[in-house]
Every structure is written in C-alpha cells, then in structure tokens.
Short mmCIF file of C-alpha atoms and ligand atoms in Angstrom, two decimals:
data_model
loop_
_atom_site.label_atom_id
_atom_site.label_comp_id
_atom_site.label_asym_id
_atom_site.label_seq_id
_atom_site.Cartn_x
_atom_site.Cartn_y
_atom_site.Cartn_z
CA MET A 3 20.59 5.31 9.43
CA THR A 4 21.02 7.71 6.68
CA ALA A 5 23.28 7.43 3.51
CA SER A 6 24.86 11.54 3.22
CA ILE A 7 23.40 13.04 0.02
CA SER A 8 26.38 12.48 -2.68
CA PRO A 9 25.77 12.81 -6.49
CA GLU A 10 26.10 9.34 -7.03
CA LEU A 11 23.32 8.83 -4.57
CA VAL A 12 20.69 11.44 -6.11
CA ALA A 13 20.93 9.91 -9.22
CA LEU A 14 20.73 6.60 -8.02
CA SER A 15 17.71 7.88 -6.10
CA GLY A 16 15.97 9.28 -9.07
CA GLN A 17 16.19 5.70 -10.79
CA PRO A 18 12.17 4.98 -12.10
CA VAL A 19 11.38 1.41 -10.97
CA PRO A 20 8.85 -0.06 -9.14
CA ARG A 21 7.65 -0.19 -5.54
CA TYR A 22 7.64 -4.69 -5.83
CA THR A 23 3.98 -4.88 -3.24
CA SER A 24 4.48 -7.63 -5.84
CA TYR A 25 6.11 -10.17 -7.51
CA PRO A 26 6.07 -10.29 -10.77
CA THR A 27 4.38 -6.44 -10.64
CA ALA A 28 0.98 -6.40 -11.84
CA PRO A 29 2.60 -4.07 -15.47
CA HIS A 30 3.43 -7.78 -16.22
CA PHE A 31 0.00 -9.84 -14.84
CA SER A 32 -1.77 -11.48 -19.01
CA ALA A 33 -5.23 -11.78 -20.25
CA ASP A 34 -4.16 -15.97 -19.63
CA ILE A 35 -4.95 -15.78 -16.79
CA THR A 36 -9.74 -16.52 -15.82
CA ALA A 37 -12.44 -16.23 -13.84
CA ALA A 38 -11.60 -20.14 -13.89
CA ASP A 39 -8.09 -20.09 -13.08
CA TYR A 40 -8.90 -17.79 -10.25
CA GLY A 41 -11.29 -19.99 -9.16
CA GLU A 42 -9.61 -22.99 -8.94
CA TRP A 43 -6.89 -21.57 -6.70
CA LEU A 44 -9.69 -19.58 -4.72
CA ARG A 45 -10.99 -23.58 -4.11
CA ALA A 46 -8.41 -24.87 -3.19
CA ALA A 47 -7.17 -21.70 -0.24
CA GLY A 48 -9.94 -22.73 1.21
CA VAL A 49 -9.54 -26.80 2.00
CA THR A 50 -6.37 -26.43 3.31
CA GLY A 51 -8.22 -24.45 5.98
CA LYS A 52 -5.79 -22.38 6.21
CA PRO A 53 -6.59 -18.38 7.47
CA VAL A 54 -6.84 -16.14 5.11
CA SER A 55 -7.11 -11.96 4.23
CA LEU A 56 -9.18 -9.80 2.95
CA TYR A 57 -8.51 -6.83 0.45
CA LEU A 58 -12.20 -4.06 -0.37
CA HIS A 59 -11.30 -2.13 -2.40
CA ILE A 60 -13.97 0.48 -2.26
CA PRO A 61 -13.22 3.36 -4.90
CA PHE A 62 -14.69 6.74 -4.08
CA CYS A 63 -13.78 10.17 -2.58
CA ARG A 64 -15.82 13.39 -2.42
CA THR A 65 -13.19 15.10 -4.31
CA ILE A 66 -10.13 14.26 -5.68
CA CYS A 67 -6.52 15.36 -4.39
CA THR A 68 -3.79 16.56 -7.87
CA TYR A 69 -1.16 14.56 -6.49
CA CYS A 70 -3.19 11.03 -6.22
CA GLY A 71 -1.82 7.77 -7.26
CA CYS A 72 -4.93 5.50 -6.60
CA THR A 73 -8.10 4.44 -8.10
CA THR A 74 -10.77 5.73 -7.38
CA LYS A 75 -13.20 8.65 -8.56
CA ALA A 76 -15.14 11.79 -7.06
CA ALA A 77 -18.91 10.97 -6.37
CA LEU A 78 -21.00 14.48 -4.83
CA ARG A 79 -23.99 11.94 -4.99
CA ASP A 80 -24.35 8.98 -2.35
CA ASP A 81 -26.43 6.61 -4.77
CA PRO A 82 -22.95 4.87 -7.08
CA ILE A 83 -21.41 4.08 -4.12
CA ARG A 84 -24.97 2.72 -2.31
CA ALA A 85 -24.72 0.19 -6.55
CA TYR A 86 -21.14 -0.47 -5.92
CA ALA A 87 -21.94 -1.81 -2.60
CA ALA A 88 -25.16 -4.00 -4.03
CA THR A 89 -22.14 -4.76 -6.20
CA VAL A 90 -19.98 -6.25 -3.46
CA HIS A 91 -21.78 -8.23 -1.28
CA ASP A 92 -22.48 -10.11 -4.82
CA GLU A 93 -18.85 -10.45 -5.66
CA ILE A 94 -18.20 -12.06 -0.85
CA ALA A 95 -21.25 -14.77 -1.99
CA LEU A 96 -19.42 -15.62 -5.11
CA VAL A 97 -15.53 -15.34 -4.14
CA ALA A 98 -17.53 -17.63 -0.29
CA ARG A 99 -18.80 -20.03 -2.87
CA HIS A 100 -15.52 -21.11 -4.46
CA LEU A 101 -13.53 -20.44 -1.29
CA GLY A 102 -16.21 -21.61 1.29
CA PRO A 103 -16.11 -19.96 5.22
CA ALA A 104 -13.25 -19.53 5.14
CA PRO A 105 -10.74 -18.07 8.75
CA LEU A 106 -10.46 -14.30 8.41
CA SER A 107 -6.08 -12.79 10.10
CA HIS A 108 -7.15 -9.86 8.62
CA ILE A 109 -9.87 -7.47 6.46
CA HIS A 110 -8.07 -4.42 4.86
CA TRP A 111 -11.14 -1.65 4.03
CA GLY A 112 -8.50 0.87 1.44
CA GLY A 113 -9.18 2.93 -1.52
CA GLY A 114 -10.12 5.65 -2.57
CA THR A 115 -12.11 6.36 0.87
CA PRO A 116 -13.45 3.93 2.13
CA ASN A 117 -15.17 6.11 5.46
CA ILE A 118 -17.68 7.74 1.77
CA LEU A 119 -19.61 4.36 1.97
CA PRO A 120 -23.41 5.39 3.97
CA PRO A 121 -23.23 3.53 7.73
CA ASP A 122 -26.07 1.85 6.72
CA CYS A 123 -23.65 -0.07 3.52
CA PHE A 124 -20.80 -0.48 6.09
CA THR A 125 -22.99 -2.18 8.65
CA GLY A 126 -24.90 -4.53 5.60
CA LEU A 127 -21.31 -5.04 4.62
CA VAL A 128 -19.73 -6.80 7.10
CA GLU A 129 -22.31 -8.60 8.45
CA ASP A 130 -22.31 -9.92 5.48
CA LEU A 131 -18.43 -10.73 5.75
CA ALA A 132 -19.18 -12.35 9.52
CA ARG A 133 -21.74 -14.65 8.15
CA ARG A 134 -19.89 -16.70 5.03
CA PHE A 135 -16.70 -16.64 6.67
CA ARG A 136 -14.97 -17.04 10.38
CA PHE A 137 -14.08 -14.75 12.06
CA GLN A 138 -10.84 -15.09 13.96
CA ALA A 139 -10.45 -14.33 17.99
CA GLY A 140 -7.38 -11.97 17.49
CA MET A 141 -8.20 -10.74 13.77
CA GLU A 142 -6.89 -7.10 12.41
CA HIS A 143 -9.94 -5.32 10.71
CA ALA A 144 -8.58 -2.25 9.67
CA ILE A 145 -9.58 1.43 7.11
CA GLU A 146 -8.00 3.21 5.38
CA LEU A 147 -9.57 7.39 6.62
CA ASP A 148 -9.52 10.51 5.28
CA PRO A 149 -9.39 12.56 7.99
CA ARG A 150 -12.26 15.55 7.34
CA HIS A 151 -14.62 12.88 7.06
CA VAL A 152 -13.58 11.94 10.37
CA THR A 153 -16.38 12.04 12.97
CA PRO A 154 -17.15 10.99 16.80
CA GLU A 155 -20.32 9.22 15.52
CA GLY A 156 -18.47 7.54 12.09
CA ALA A 157 -15.93 6.30 14.86
CA ARG A 158 -17.74 4.93 17.24
CA HIS A 159 -19.91 2.84 14.06
CA LEU A 160 -16.35 1.36 13.35
CA ALA A 161 -15.85 0.58 16.82
CA ARG A 162 -18.88 -1.36 16.53
CA LEU A 163 -18.64 -2.56 13.53
CA GLY A 164 -14.62 -4.57 15.40
CA ILE A 165 -12.70 -1.95 13.34
CA ASN A 166 -9.77 -2.38 15.62
CA ARG A 167 -7.16 -0.87 13.03
CA ALA A 168 -7.15 2.98 11.02
CA SER A 169 -5.03 5.01 8.74
CA LEU A 170 -5.21 8.63 8.14
CA GLY A 171 -4.35 10.60 4.62
CA VAL A 172 -2.42 13.24 6.46
CA GLN A 173 0.76 13.63 3.61
CA THR A 174 1.78 17.73 5.19
CA LEU A 175 1.12 19.71 7.17
CA ASP A 176 2.06 23.00 5.35
CA PRO A 177 -0.94 25.08 3.78
CA ALA A 178 1.61 25.84 0.98
CA VAL A 179 1.32 22.11 -0.24
CA GLN A 180 -1.70 22.14 1.06
CA ALA A 181 -2.65 24.71 -1.33
CA ALA A 182 -0.50 23.17 -3.87
CA ILE A 183 -2.47 19.69 -4.08
CA ALA A 184 -5.54 20.28 -3.65
CA ARG A 185 -6.24 19.19 -0.41
CA ILE A 186 -6.97 21.37 2.61
CA GLN A 187 -6.60 20.11 6.34
CA PRO A 188 -5.51 22.26 9.51
CA LEU A 189 -4.03 20.75 11.76
CA GLU A 190 -7.30 21.07 13.83
CA ARG A 191 -8.85 18.57 11.72
CA ILE A 192 -5.84 15.91 12.36
CA GLU A 193 -6.20 16.80 15.90
CA ALA A 194 -9.81 15.51 15.72
CA ALA A 195 -9.80 13.41 14.39
CA PHE A 196 -6.70 10.74 16.38
CA ALA A 197 -9.15 11.76 19.38
CA ALA A 198 -12.86 11.32 17.70
CA LEU A 199 -11.15 7.21 16.63
CA ARG A 200 -9.34 7.15 20.24
CA ALA A 201 -12.91 7.66 22.66
CA ALA A 202 -14.64 5.12 20.66
CA GLY A 203 -11.18 3.07 21.74
CA ILE A 204 -9.64 2.08 18.00
CA THR A 205 -6.17 2.90 19.10
CA ALA A 206 -4.12 1.53 16.86
CA ILE A 207 -3.96 4.44 14.75
CA ASN A 208 -0.49 4.77 11.38
CA ALA A 209 -0.77 7.74 9.62
CA ASP A 210 0.36 9.04 6.04
CA LEU A 211 3.27 11.36 5.28
CA MET A 212 4.73 12.44 1.97
CA PHE A 213 7.51 14.20 0.08
CA GLY A 214 8.11 15.33 -3.62
CA LEU A 215 4.55 16.75 -3.36
CA PRO A 216 4.27 20.78 -4.81
CA ARG A 217 5.82 23.85 -3.07
CA GLN A 218 6.82 21.09 -0.12
CA THR A 219 10.43 22.40 1.75
CA LEU A 220 12.60 20.66 3.84
CA ASP A 221 10.45 23.77 6.49
CA SER A 222 7.41 22.05 5.60
CA ILE A 223 8.65 17.89 6.83
CA ARG A 224 10.82 19.38 9.76
CA GLY A 225 6.66 21.42 10.87
CA THR A 226 4.95 18.20 10.06
CA VAL A 227 7.11 16.26 11.41
CA ALA A 228 6.84 17.97 14.53
CA ALA A 229 3.27 18.13 15.03
CA LEU A 230 2.70 14.57 14.13
CA VAL A 231 4.76 13.20 16.21
CA ARG A 232 3.67 14.45 19.30
CA LEU A 233 -0.72 12.98 18.06
CA ARG A 234 2.40 9.62 18.13
CA PRO A 235 1.00 7.07 15.64
CA GLN A 236 1.83 3.92 16.59
CA ARG A 237 2.54 3.35 13.04
CA ILE A 238 4.10 6.32 10.71
CA ALA A 239 4.87 5.82 7.00
CA VAL A 240 6.64 8.32 5.02
CA PHE A 241 5.75 7.62 0.49
CA GLY A 242 7.18 9.84 -2.15
CA TYR A 243 5.18 11.67 -4.39
CA ALA A 244 4.67 9.45 -7.52
CA HIS A 245 4.79 11.31 -10.61
CA VAL A 246 2.68 9.45 -13.18
CA PRO A 247 1.08 12.27 -15.05
CA TRP A 248 0.91 9.36 -18.54
CA MET A 249 -1.41 6.65 -15.98
CA LYS A 250 -2.99 10.21 -13.82
CA PRO A 251 -4.74 12.76 -15.58
CA HIS A 252 -5.86 14.66 -13.25
CA GLN A 253 -1.51 15.01 -11.73
CA ARG A 254 -0.99 17.24 -14.75
CA LEU A 255 -2.72 19.99 -12.56
CA ILE A 256 0.99 19.69 -10.78
CA ARG A 257 3.23 22.61 -12.35
CA ASN A 258 6.19 20.65 -12.68
CA GLU A 259 8.30 23.98 -10.81
CA ASP A 260 7.29 23.19 -8.37
CA LEU A 261 7.99 19.49 -7.86
CA PRO A 262 11.15 19.97 -5.83
CA ASP A 263 14.41 17.77 -8.00
CA ALA A 264 15.62 14.06 -7.06
CA ALA A 265 18.92 16.15 -5.00
CA ARG A 266 15.50 17.63 -2.37
CA ARG A 267 13.98 15.08 -2.37
CA LEU A 268 16.98 12.30 -1.67
CA ALA A 269 16.87 15.64 0.71
CA GLN A 270 13.17 15.51 2.35
CA ALA A 271 13.44 12.07 2.58
CA GLN A 272 16.44 12.12 5.04
CA LEU A 273 15.70 14.26 7.39
CA ALA A 274 11.05 12.40 7.04
CA ARG A 275 13.17 9.83 8.24
CA ASP A 276 16.24 11.59 11.14
CA LEU A 277 12.98 13.94 12.40
CA LEU A 278 10.77 10.60 13.33
CA LEU A 279 14.24 8.89 14.37
CA GLN A 280 14.75 11.22 16.98
CA ALA A 281 11.19 10.80 18.27
CA GLY A 282 11.62 8.11 19.23
CA TYR A 283 9.99 5.95 16.36
CA CYS A 284 12.14 2.54 15.06
CA ALA A 285 12.93 2.70 10.63
CA VAL A 286 10.02 -1.13 9.87
CA GLY A 287 11.34 -1.31 5.61
CA ILE A 288 12.04 1.34 3.42
CA ASP A 289 9.59 3.44 4.25
CA HIS A 290 7.90 2.90 7.44
CA PHE A 291 8.27 4.12 10.93
CA ALA A 292 6.93 2.43 14.30
CA LEU A 293 7.19 2.70 18.21
CA PRO A 294 9.66 0.38 19.70
CA ASP A 295 6.36 -2.05 20.93
CA ASP A 296 4.51 -1.70 17.72
CA GLU A 297 4.25 -5.97 16.20
CA LEU A 298 5.72 -4.13 12.72
CA THR A 299 8.16 -3.41 14.97
CA LEU A 300 8.82 -6.54 16.55
CA ALA A 301 8.50 -7.97 12.78
CA ALA A 302 11.57 -6.30 11.59
CA ASN A 303 13.53 -6.98 14.59
CA ALA A 304 12.27 -10.89 14.46
CA GLY A 305 12.65 -11.13 10.65
CA THR A 306 8.85 -11.64 10.18
CA LEU A 307 8.33 -8.81 9.33
CA ARG A 308 6.04 -9.46 5.02
CA ARG A 309 5.54 -6.99 2.38
CA ASN A 310 1.42 -7.20 -0.25
CA PHE A 311 -0.83 -4.33 -1.65
CA GLN A 312 -0.65 -2.47 1.70
CA GLY A 313 2.80 -1.49 1.99
CA TYR A 314 4.10 -3.63 4.87
CA THR A 315 2.36 -6.02 7.42
CA THR A 316 3.60 -8.43 10.26
CA ASP A 317 -0.07 -10.95 7.82
CA LYS A 318 1.20 -14.35 7.52
CA ALA A 319 -1.85 -15.66 5.55
CA GLU A 320 -0.55 -17.39 1.91
CA SER A 321 -3.65 -15.90 0.57
CA LEU A 322 -4.50 -12.48 0.44
CA ILE A 323 -8.04 -11.92 -1.65
CA GLY A 324 -9.07 -8.67 -3.10
CA ILE A 325 -12.82 -7.96 -3.05
CA GLY A 326 -13.70 -5.10 -5.82
CA ALA A 327 -12.96 -3.29 -8.80
CA SER A 328 -9.63 -2.99 -9.73
CA SER A 329 -8.17 -5.07 -6.65
CA ILE A 330 -5.65 -7.67 -7.50
CA SER A 331 -5.09 -11.06 -5.05
CA ARG A 332 -2.70 -13.26 -4.09
CA THR A 333 -2.91 -17.22 -3.85
CA PRO A 334 -0.04 -20.22 -3.57
CA HIS A 335 -1.20 -20.69 -7.07
CA GLY A 336 -0.40 -17.08 -8.86
CA TYR A 337 -2.15 -13.23 -8.22
CA ALA A 338 -5.24 -12.21 -10.66
CA GLN A 339 -6.94 -9.32 -10.65
CA ASN A 340 -10.08 -7.55 -10.81
CA ALA A 341 -11.43 -5.31 -13.89
CA PRO A 342 -9.68 -2.34 -13.17
CA ASP A 343 -13.07 -0.06 -13.73
CA ASN A 344 -16.12 0.00 -12.01
CA HIS A 345 -18.16 -0.98 -14.56
CA GLY A 346 -16.76 -3.48 -16.46
CA TRP A 347 -16.60 -5.36 -13.00
CA ARG A 348 -20.34 -4.85 -12.37
CA ARG A 349 -20.56 -6.41 -15.70
CA ALA A 350 -18.74 -9.45 -14.95
CA VAL A 351 -20.49 -9.78 -11.12
CA GLU A 352 -23.66 -9.58 -12.40
CA GLU A 353 -24.07 -12.07 -14.81
CA GLY A 354 -21.95 -14.63 -12.07
CA CYS A 355 -18.56 -14.38 -12.87
CA LEU A 356 -16.02 -13.71 -10.61
CA PRO A 357 -14.70 -10.58 -11.90
CA VAL A 358 -11.05 -11.82 -12.96
CA VAL A 359 -9.43 -9.37 -16.11
CA ARG A 360 -5.11 -10.16 -15.47
CA GLY A 361 -2.79 -12.26 -13.67
CA HIS A 362 -0.59 -14.58 -13.57
CA ARG A 363 0.81 -18.05 -13.12
CA LEU A 364 3.42 -18.24 -10.57
CA LEU A 365 6.14 -20.15 -11.73
CA PRO A 366 8.73 -21.68 -9.60
CA ASP A 367 11.35 -18.59 -10.55
CA ASP A 368 8.69 -16.28 -10.38
CA VAL A 369 8.28 -17.66 -6.70
CA ALA A 370 12.65 -18.07 -5.95
CA ARG A 371 13.00 -14.00 -6.62
CA GLY A 372 9.75 -12.85 -5.26
CA ARG A 373 11.51 -14.34 -1.90
CA VAL A 374 14.77 -12.07 -2.42
CA ILE A 375 12.58 -8.39 -3.72
CA GLU A 376 10.47 -8.78 -0.45
CA ASP A 377 13.70 -9.62 1.57
CA ILE A 378 16.28 -6.74 0.26
CA LEU A 379 12.93 -4.54 1.00
CA CYS A 380 12.19 -6.53 4.78
CA ARG A 381 15.42 -7.33 5.46
CA PHE A 382 17.70 -5.20 3.50
CA LYS A 383 19.78 -8.34 2.80
CA ALA A 384 18.79 -11.78 1.31
CA GLU A 385 20.42 -16.25 0.04
CA LEU A 386 20.19 -15.48 -3.32
CA PRO A 387 18.14 -17.28 -6.01
CA GLN A 388 21.32 -19.92 -6.38
CA PRO A 389 24.03 -20.19 -4.45
CA ASP A 390 26.56 -19.42 -7.26
CA MET A 391 24.83 -16.94 -9.81
CA ALA A 392 26.32 -13.86 -11.21
CA VAL A 393 25.77 -11.39 -9.59
CA PRO A 394 23.61 -9.20 -11.80
CA PRO A 395 24.55 -6.70 -14.13
CA GLN A 396 23.09 -4.14 -12.92
CA LEU A 397 24.26 -4.16 -9.35
CA ALA A 398 27.94 -4.60 -10.24
CA ALA A 399 28.11 -0.97 -10.12
CA LEU A 400 26.80 -0.71 -6.79
CA VAL A 401 28.61 -3.65 -5.95
CA GLU A 402 31.52 -1.29 -6.95
CA GLN A 403 30.70 1.27 -5.41
CA GLY A 404 30.39 -0.24 -1.33
CA TRP A 405 26.34 0.21 -1.46
CA VAL A 406 25.97 -3.76 -1.79
CA ARG A 407 27.76 -7.15 -0.53
CA VAL A 408 27.48 -10.59 -3.01
CA ALA A 409 29.35 -13.00 -1.14
CA ALA A 410 29.17 -16.03 -0.20
CA GLY A 411 25.19 -16.49 -1.40
CA ARG A 412 23.82 -13.58 0.27
CA VAL A 413 23.43 -9.87 -1.39
CA GLU A 414 23.37 -7.21 1.39
CA ILE A 415 22.19 -3.74 1.46
CA HIS A 416 25.01 -1.78 3.14
CA ASP A 417 23.67 0.94 6.49
CA HIS A 418 20.60 -0.43 5.42
CA ALA A 419 19.64 2.70 3.16
CA PRO A 420 16.45 2.72 1.88
CA GLU A 421 17.18 4.49 -1.07
CA ILE A 422 18.52 1.59 -2.74
CA ALA A 423 16.28 -0.88 -1.73
CA ARG A 424 14.58 -0.86 -5.09
CA ILE A 425 16.89 -0.41 -7.10
CA VAL A 426 18.57 -3.64 -5.70
CA ALA A 427 15.32 -5.33 -5.63
CA SER A 428 14.89 -4.21 -10.12
CA ALA A 429 18.39 -6.60 -10.52
CA PHE A 430 16.06 -9.72 -9.76
CA ASP A 431 12.98 -8.59 -11.35
CA ALA A 432 12.89 -11.05 -14.78
CA TYR A 433 10.63 -9.00 -15.98
CA LEU A 434 11.90 -5.26 -15.67
CA PRO A 435 13.79 -5.22 -19.33
CA SER A 436 9.98 -5.55 -20.85
CA GLY A 437 9.20 -2.69 -20.50
CA GLY A 438 6.79 -0.61 -17.91
CA ARG A 439 7.06 3.23 -16.54
CA HIS A 440 8.03 3.99 -13.70
CA SER A 441 8.19 6.60 -10.29
CA ALA A 442 11.67 7.51 -8.86
CA ALA A 443 12.82 5.30 -5.93
CA VAL A 444 13.29 7.72 -3.78
C1 LIG B 6 -6.09 4.99 0.20
S1 LIG B 6 -5.11 6.91 0.04
C2 LIG B 6 -5.76 7.11 2.17
C3 LIG B 6 -7.39 7.90 2.43
C4 LIG B 6 -7.65 8.12 1.84
N1 LIG B 6 -7.94 8.31 0.71
C5 LIG B 6 -7.17 9.98 2.32
O1 LIG B 6 -5.94 10.28 1.29
O2 LIG B 6 -6.80 9.94 3.60
C6 LIG B 6 -3.45 5.65 0.78
C7 LIG B 6 -2.56 6.71 0.73
O3 LIG B 6 -2.00 6.84 -0.79
C8 LIG B 6 -0.81 7.48 -0.90
N2 LIG B 6 -0.02 8.20 -1.95
C9 LIG B 6 -2.09 8.25 -2.83
N3 LIG B 6 -1.37 8.98 -4.55
C10 LIG B 6 -0.03 9.15 -4.01
C11 LIG B 6 1.54 9.45 -5.00
N4 LIG B 6 0.42 9.76 -6.37
N5 LIG B 6 2.22 8.89 -4.83
C12 LIG B 6 2.17 7.98 -3.24
N6 LIG B 6 1.71 7.78 -2.36
C13 LIG B 6 0.32 8.51 -2.84
C14 LIG B 6 -1.01 8.67 0.38
O4 LIG B 6 -0.12 8.59 1.37
C15 LIG B 6 -2.24 8.00 0.90
O5 LIG B 6 -2.76 8.45 2.06
S1 LIG B 7 -5.13 11.02 -1.81
FE1 LIG B 7 -8.06 9.30 -1.30
S2 LIG B 7 -8.20 11.32 -0.83
FE2 LIG B 7 -7.03 12.15 -2.19
S3 LIG B 7 -7.87 11.63 -3.95
FE3 LIG B 7 -6.45 9.41 -3.56
S4 LIG B 7 -8.20 8.19 -2.54
FE4 LIG B 7 -9.41 10.31 -2.79
#
C-alpha cells in the first residue's frame, strides 16, 4: 500500500540517508583492517565447512551512462578486460588458498557490465571457480547484463556456463529520458534480450527500473512499467536515481534543472509501485517486486528475506566473498574492501597479497544494530537491540506523526511505508552522525 503524498512525506523522502546494503556502511570502514585480518577471517569461514557466496566485480562498460553510480570505467577494446580477468584468476587462487575448497551456494557477477568479458575469458574464470570450490546442487549463478549487449549466441554461452539468473538494466523505456542519460535502448532491444535469454534456457530474469531520472515524468513511468510487465520478468527492482556528482563526476553532465524535485520523485516511485502491484507483482522490501510464486516473494512472506550488497536476496550464507577491484566481502568477523582502483588492486594481487585496503571488525553492538536495520528494510519491523531502549531521538517526530510505533521492545512502520524505511533504519545507525553524504531517502 502506498502512503498519501503529504508535504511532510515529501520533506521526509528528500532526506539524505544511506541505502544500507551493509551495517556499518562502507564510508565508515577504516584502514585498520588489513590483508592479514581478512586472511584469518577467510580461514575461519573455511573451517566451518558452511556454504559461502561469491561476488565477482567486472568494472568495465563500452560507454558510461551519465547517471551511473557504479564502480566502472569505459573500455572500447578487450585488452584491459583480458588483463583484468588474468588478475581475477590470481585473486581467486589467493582466496582459495585461505578459504579452502568451500561449497558455493551463490555466485554473482556484477559490474559494470560482466557480459563484456570475452567468451573465452568468461569460460576460463568459471572453470577456475569450479576447480577450486565446490558448486552446490541448485547453486544460484547470477549475472548483471546490459541488454544492449545480449545476443542469442552470448545467451547460449552464459547458459552453457551454468548461469541461471540474469538481471537486465532496463531503467527507462522513454526515448527522451534515454537521450538525457546517454543510454539508447529501444523496447525492441529489451524484447530481444528477454527472448535470447529464454531461448537459451535462462528463465529467471530480473529487470532494473529507475525513477528520478532527468526529464522523467509520470507518463514515462506509466509507459515503461506497462511495456515491461508485458515481458513478465520474475523480479523488478525500482531504484531512485542517486545523484552524487561529488562522488561520480560524470553525473555533472546531468543538468540540475532536468531532475524531478522531491515531490515528483515521490510521485514517480509511488506510481511505479501501484502499477506493479496492479500488474500482479508483490512488493518485496522497499524497492523490489516479484511474481507471487518467486522465491523472493516466498522469502518475504516467510520472514526469511535478507539484504546484502546486491540488494534483496534469499541467500542464507554467512560469508559473501568479494573478488575484483572495489568489491566488499562480509564474514561473521567483519567487512573487508578491496582496493577500489584497478591499479592498486592488481599491484597487491601480483605481490601475492589479498588486496584489502579497509574494512570493519564487527562488534556485538554492530551486529545487534545491523540486525535491526536489516529487519526494518526487509520486514518493516524489528525487535529493539535492548527491550528497554529509549526511542531514538531521530524517531520521536515520526512516532508523533503516526508513521512509526515503538512499543513492547519493538519498532514497526505503519502500513509498511517504504518511503520512510531508510530513515527509520538510520535512527539505529550509531556511525551516521559522524558524517558522509548520501542520496535522498526516496
Ligand atoms: C551494474 S548496473 C546493471 C548492469 C549493466 N551495467 C546495465 O547497466 O545494464 C546495476 C544497476 O544499478 C542501477 N544504478 C546505476 N546507477 C545508479 C544511480 N546513480 N542511482 C540508482 N541506481 C543506479 C541501475 O538500475 C543498474 O541497472
Ligand atoms: S549503468 Fe551499467 S552500463 Fe551504464 S555505465 Fe553503469 S554499469 Fe555501465
């Protein structure tokens, strides 16, 4: 259900708050965590014998979309991509040396645009992973794809490698908005990508949509959602455009006067949500939608939904190991982030070191607050870290306005209003007051 758009809600939705794909969030990691710490954490994860998940980051695209907030760079030729893949092999070997032949429950290829990998490079990397780790039966093997580069042969190749889930970046189908974000992909291209994947046997398809883009209107949201739901992806994520030009200088190509204001962003988010619910999708967390029989919907209904760096997931693994420049790993002991730049990352790997440059060792208070934040974003309610905890001062106004109830050791958001979930979560973030600039809550 969507909340009615009041001036109070517009003001709340414009508040800058983190997206909370981890707690603490990456700006609060420090250089105190070293490769030696991370090596110990990997060894400890390996000896449990429990399944782990892998995330492999491929930070290349043929061209850079002006809105892009991802860690990636343009590569028109394949040489830098092949050189990068060679270092990924070396990092896989380093990780395997510490972790041992762990069972894998999930592999996720993200970027950037992982389908930019030349086919022989991709095959070599998957074979390397299969040699060093154990692929569990039913393992989810997912990839983020740029639909402009999906071909029937490319899709068959992915299927042969065991890829069984694909996320397509659709964003918008409005030609005026596509022109404003330097990403031209007509509906026929998206249809062809869906058809190629399905013909190859990859039927678990997710699509990303965005609102708040330059020149985007309610009509363009209506047209985009109507066309996309006809293609019936199993899952649809609806992301608000995060305008962070101080971190992503290419976003300065987007003119401020072309961006919808907070009220328009909120209206676009709510329209997309209403249209997806009307089309038979179920809301999952704050920004995902899935078909009623999809595992993500079932997990949301069963209260077992999780949130990690890739967003909402059914993944239950305790450890998510990031491979590639800038990727972040999570183990029960803490977070470790690889060098963000390709050169620093490659230098460390070539020296035989895990390429970690910062991270965070989890304290009991972090674990308790992280659980509350994850519960709020997955279930819109949480047990307080301590039952007698006073209402955090940041929540007092929301409680008074009737958005949030805090009673009997629990916090709960009325009507599961997704518009304020990140704000409520941020009230439990002990690091937030110490800085960081963020995008709007909606
Ligand atoms: C790695 S990209 C997806 C794969 C592929 N590179 C593509 O663009 O099709 C991940 C997703 O992040 C989202 N995204 C990128 N930049 C964003 C931003 N500034 N704000 C919000 N979402 C963003 C887009 O929806 C995009 O599909
Ligand atoms: S949105 Fe996707 S294709 Fe565009 S620059 Fe970012 S990662 Fe690359």
